[in-house]
mmCIF file of C-alpha atoms in Angstrom:
data_model
loop_
_atom_site.group_PDB
_atom_site.id
_atom_site.type_symbol
_atom_site.label_atom_id
_atom_site.label_comp_id
_atom_site.label_asym_id
_atom_site.label_seq_id
_atom_site.Cartn_x
_atom_site.Cartn_y
_atom_site.Cartn_z
ATOM 1 C CA MET A 1 119.541 111.043 130.487
ATOM 2 C CA LEU A 2 122.101 113.825 131.279
ATOM 3 C CA LYS A 3 120.840 115.768 127.998
ATOM 4 C CA ILE A 4 117.069 115.449 128.761
ATOM 5 C CA LYS A 5 118.275 117.030 132.404
ATOM 6 C CA ASN A 6 119.611 119.666 130.649
ATOM 7 C CA ARG A 7 116.876 120.661 128.327
ATOM 8 C CA MET A 8 114.399 120.379 131.558
ATOM 9 C CA ARG A 9 116.973 122.523 133.633
ATOM 10 C CA TYR A 10 115.658 125.452 130.713
ATOM 11 C CA SER A 11 112.153 124.586 129.511
ATOM 12 C CA THR A 12 108.873 124.805 132.049
ATOM 13 C CA PRO A 13 108.318 121.585 132.368
ATOM 14 C CA CYS A 14 105.318 120.573 130.645
ATOM 15 C CA VAL A 15 107.373 121.689 127.359
ATOM 16 C CA ALA A 16 109.857 119.289 128.283
ATOM 17 C CA ALA A 17 107.096 116.558 129.607
ATOM 18 C CA VAL A 18 105.598 117.190 125.487
ATOM 19 C CA LYS A 19 109.460 116.431 124.247
ATOM 20 C CA LEU A 20 110.541 113.506 126.565
ATOM 21 C CA PHE A 21 106.416 111.818 126.029
ATOM 22 C CA SER A 22 106.469 112.470 122.517
ATOM 23 C CA SER A 23 109.362 110.889 121.171
ATOM 24 C CA ARG A 24 108.107 107.386 122.166
ATOM 25 C CA PRO A 25 106.097 105.446 119.748
ATOM 26 C CA ALA A 26 102.450 105.107 120.530
ATOM 27 C CA LYS A 27 101.489 102.497 122.036
ATOM 28 C CA ASN A 28 99.667 99.402 119.043
ATOM 29 C CA PRO A 29 96.387 99.080 120.166
ATOM 30 C CA PHE A 30 94.922 95.455 121.056
ATOM 31 C CA VAL A 31 91.582 93.830 119.752
ATOM 32 C CA PHE A 32 88.921 91.560 120.398
ATOM 33 C CA LEU A 33 86.314 89.321 118.207
ATOM 34 C CA ASP A 34 84.260 87.260 119.836
ATOM 35 C CA ILE A 35 83.472 84.197 116.822
ATOM 36 C CA GLU A 36 80.241 81.477 116.855
ATOM 37 C CA ALA A 37 79.448 78.805 114.141
ATOM 38 C CA ASP A 38 75.680 78.646 113.745
ATOM 39 C CA SER A 39 75.337 79.704 117.705
ATOM 40 C CA GLU A 40 78.070 77.711 118.692
ATOM 41 C CA PRO A 41 80.606 79.364 120.774
ATOM 42 C CA LEU A 42 83.878 79.009 118.758
ATOM 43 C CA GLY A 43 86.110 81.336 120.882
ATOM 44 C CA ARG A 44 88.050 84.701 120.775
ATOM 45 C CA ILE A 45 90.298 86.220 118.012
ATOM 46 C CA THR A 46 92.852 89.097 120.020
ATOM 47 C CA ILE A 47 94.708 90.794 117.431
ATOM 48 C CA GLU A 48 97.373 93.814 117.668
ATOM 49 C CA LEU A 49 96.513 96.663 115.337
ATOM 50 C CA ASN A 50 99.576 98.468 113.734
ATOM 51 C CA ALA A 51 98.742 101.970 114.272
ATOM 52 C CA ALA A 52 102.778 102.760 114.039
ATOM 53 C CA VAL A 53 102.680 102.025 110.330
ATOM 54 C CA VAL A 54 98.867 102.410 109.434
ATOM 55 C CA PRO A 55 97.613 104.397 112.161
ATOM 56 C CA LYS A 56 94.329 105.698 109.636
ATOM 57 C CA THR A 57 93.711 101.765 108.936
ATOM 58 C CA ALA A 58 94.406 100.701 112.401
ATOM 59 C CA ALA A 59 92.373 103.697 113.613
ATOM 60 C CA ASN A 60 88.684 102.646 111.595
ATOM 61 C CA PHE A 61 88.869 99.195 112.899
ATOM 62 C CA ARG A 62 89.713 99.741 116.354
ATOM 63 C CA SER A 63 86.215 101.894 115.767
ATOM 64 C CA LEU A 64 84.348 99.182 114.065
ATOM 65 C CA CYS A 65 85.385 96.842 117.115
ATOM 66 C CA THR A 66 84.049 99.400 119.487
ATOM 67 C CA GLY A 67 81.292 100.303 117.698
ATOM 68 C CA GLU A 68 82.189 104.275 118.041
ATOM 69 C CA PRO A 69 81.005 105.488 114.708
ATOM 70 C CA GLY A 70 77.413 104.121 116.026
ATOM 71 C CA PHE A 71 77.957 101.136 113.595
ATOM 72 C CA GLY A 72 80.421 98.334 113.531
ATOM 73 C CA PHE A 73 81.734 94.287 113.094
ATOM 74 C CA LYS A 74 79.006 93.383 115.925
ATOM 75 C CA GLY A 75 76.968 91.085 114.491
ATOM 76 C CA SER A 76 78.139 91.035 111.159
ATOM 77 C CA VAL A 77 79.889 87.680 109.621
ATOM 78 C CA PHE A 78 82.617 86.255 107.934
ATOM 79 C CA HIS A 79 81.116 85.995 104.647
ATOM 80 C CA ARG A 80 84.057 84.423 102.502
ATOM 81 C CA ILE A 81 86.168 81.589 103.278
ATOM 82 C CA ILE A 82 88.641 79.721 101.212
ATOM 83 C CA PRO A 83 90.796 76.673 103.182
ATOM 84 C CA GLY A 84 94.429 77.585 102.526
ATOM 85 C CA PHE A 85 93.957 81.059 101.823
ATOM 86 C CA MET A 86 91.869 83.576 104.330
ATOM 87 C CA CYS A 87 89.221 84.669 106.178
ATOM 88 C CA GLN A 88 86.915 87.512 104.811
ATOM 89 C CA GLY A 89 84.177 89.943 107.296
ATOM 90 C CA GLY A 90 83.650 92.701 107.711
ATOM 91 C CA ASP A 91 80.063 93.696 105.446
ATOM 92 C CA PHE A 92 77.989 94.946 108.532
ATOM 93 C CA THR A 93 75.283 96.969 105.954
ATOM 94 C CA ASP A 94 74.552 94.224 103.836
ATOM 95 C CA TYR A 95 76.679 90.826 105.189
ATOM 96 C CA ASN A 96 77.235 89.251 102.019
ATOM 97 C CA GLY A 97 80.405 91.653 100.910
ATOM 98 C CA THR A 98 78.791 93.835 98.495
ATOM 99 C CA GLY A 99 78.558 96.596 101.804
ATOM 100 C CA GLY A 100 80.311 98.058 104.465
ATOM 101 C CA LYS A 101 81.969 101.634 105.143
ATOM 102 C CA SER A 102 84.351 103.031 107.316
ATOM 103 C CA ILE A 103 84.557 105.329 110.219
ATOM 104 C CA TYR A 104 85.895 107.987 107.130
ATOM 105 C CA GLY A 105 83.198 107.508 104.365
ATOM 106 C CA LYS A 106 81.902 105.027 102.404
ATOM 107 C CA THR A 107 85.520 104.937 101.059
ATOM 108 C CA PHE A 108 89.600 106.085 102.226
ATOM 109 C CA ASN A 109 93.059 105.573 100.408
ATOM 110 C CA ASP A 110 95.470 102.785 100.538
ATOM 111 C CA GLU A 111 97.235 104.076 103.755
ATOM 112 C CA ASN A 112 100.786 102.292 102.319
ATOM 113 C CA PHE A 113 102.254 98.885 101.469
ATOM 114 C CA LYS A 114 105.179 98.946 104.004
ATOM 115 C CA LEU A 115 103.821 95.436 105.591
ATOM 116 C CA LYS A 116 103.294 92.424 104.180
ATOM 117 C CA HIS A 117 101.440 89.148 103.739
ATOM 118 C CA THR A 118 104.142 87.061 105.647
ATOM 119 C CA SER A 119 101.971 84.826 107.757
ATOM 120 C CA PRO A 120 99.336 83.264 108.751
ATOM 121 C CA GLY A 121 97.007 85.370 111.496
ATOM 122 C CA THR A 122 98.512 88.945 109.194
ATOM 123 C CA LEU A 123 95.373 90.923 108.980
ATOM 124 C CA SER A 124 94.423 93.095 105.787
ATOM 125 C CA MET A 125 91.728 95.280 104.307
ATOM 126 C CA ALA A 126 89.581 93.480 101.640
ATOM 127 C CA ASN A 127 88.726 96.059 98.687
ATOM 128 C CA SER A 128 87.543 96.236 95.219
ATOM 129 C CA GLY A 129 90.745 97.934 93.631
ATOM 130 C CA PRO A 130 92.788 100.772 94.966
ATOM 131 C CA ASN A 131 91.612 103.198 97.081
ATOM 132 C CA THR A 132 88.594 101.128 97.908
ATOM 133 C CA ASN A 133 89.396 100.596 101.715
ATOM 134 C CA GLY A 134 85.962 100.341 103.461
ATOM 135 C CA SER A 135 85.157 97.766 106.360
ATOM 136 C CA GLN A 136 85.605 94.753 105.116
ATOM 137 C CA PHE A 137 89.522 92.920 106.059
ATOM 138 C CA PHE A 138 90.333 89.462 105.967
ATOM 139 C CA ILE A 139 92.634 87.227 108.094
ATOM 140 C CA CYS A 140 95.121 85.194 106.218
ATOM 141 C CA THR A 141 95.707 81.532 106.607
ATOM 142 C CA ALA A 142 98.771 81.143 104.647
ATOM 143 C CA LYS A 143 101.678 83.668 103.507
ATOM 144 C CA THR A 144 99.826 85.214 100.846
ATOM 145 C CA GLU A 145 102.720 87.412 99.449
ATOM 146 C CA TRP A 146 100.900 88.380 95.881
ATOM 147 C CA LEU A 147 98.518 90.073 98.275
ATOM 148 C CA ASP A 148 101.485 92.509 98.951
ATOM 149 C CA GLY A 149 101.332 96.320 97.068
ATOM 150 C CA LYS A 150 97.523 95.139 96.570
ATOM 151 C CA HIS A 151 95.614 95.337 99.978
ATOM 152 C CA VAL A 152 97.147 97.267 103.515
ATOM 153 C CA VAL A 153 98.438 95.255 106.010
ATOM 154 C CA PHE A 154 96.880 96.406 109.321
ATOM 155 C CA GLY A 155 97.514 93.992 112.420
ATOM 156 C CA GLN A 156 98.688 90.198 113.699
ATOM 157 C CA VAL A 157 96.175 87.505 115.384
ATOM 158 C CA ARG A 158 98.199 87.808 118.613
ATOM 159 C CA GLU A 159 96.043 84.489 120.329
ATOM 160 C CA GLY A 160 92.716 82.688 118.699
ATOM 161 C CA MET A 161 94.356 81.047 116.050
ATOM 162 C CA ASP A 162 93.040 78.225 116.929
ATOM 163 C CA VAL A 163 89.457 79.979 116.211
ATOM 164 C CA VAL A 164 91.043 81.009 113.062
ATOM 165 C CA THR A 165 91.224 77.495 111.677
ATOM 166 C CA LYS A 166 87.803 76.180 113.046
ATOM 167 C CA MET A 167 86.471 79.412 110.784
ATOM 168 C CA GLU A 168 88.527 77.814 107.881
ATOM 169 C CA SER A 169 87.523 74.481 108.210
ATOM 170 C CA PHE A 170 84.104 75.793 107.416
ATOM 171 C CA GLY A 171 84.927 77.506 104.198
ATOM 172 C CA LEU A 172 84.649 75.613 100.683
ATOM 173 C CA HIS A 173 87.424 76.680 98.296
ATOM 174 C CA ASP A 174 84.506 78.467 95.874
ATOM 175 C CA GLY A 175 84.689 81.457 99.159
ATOM 176 C CA GLY A 176 81.332 79.708 100.181
ATOM 177 C CA VAL A 177 81.006 79.320 104.296
ATOM 178 C CA LEU A 178 78.935 75.607 105.362
ATOM 179 C CA LYS A 179 77.913 77.645 108.298
ATOM 180 C CA LYS A 180 77.031 80.819 110.037
ATOM 181 C CA ILE A 181 79.976 82.430 111.248
ATOM 182 C CA VAL A 182 79.577 85.622 113.531
ATOM 183 C CA ILE A 183 80.957 88.209 115.176
ATOM 184 C CA THR A 184 78.998 88.308 117.943
ATOM 185 C CA ASP A 185 81.151 90.825 120.266
ATOM 186 C CA CYS A 186 83.898 93.269 119.899
ATOM 187 C CA GLY A 187 85.567 95.376 121.219
ATOM 188 C CA GLU A 188 89.454 97.295 122.945
ATOM 189 C CA ILE A 189 91.418 95.437 125.218
ATOM 190 C CA LYS A 190 92.640 98.297 127.097
#
């Protein structure tokens, strides 16, 4: 603290404040997805986005939750669910896994692979190969380490894994879905 006080003594208050606060890590945003199956509410999933490690990927997902760019996840479906693996959604243009877009354009590059697929509740980008991230994402329902280095991990479910488990129960091993799983509302938790 003494070093900070001494620096403050010799700089303007604004410069001192910038130095003090710019060294703090950014707070990770939290977002929510309200889910229903065939018009029956399943509950809310709360997700922490890891903006400290993958800021561009986290910003894309956060913006698609809030709808800030004029498009986003609200009303889209989880089109692919494989029990013991994952629940995939985020195609808000074609609703079947062939579409979607990012806030940066159709796709954007893989940011990094620092975070790993270590547990159920891991949030990761779905893609069709390297550097093809758009809006599609998946929530892991198991540890999926074989995806490390291929899909960018950018968040973790903090509340609502029971909702993910309910969603998973409507999936088929070929990826089909027994009920229409819809994101009825979504946004940022402030």
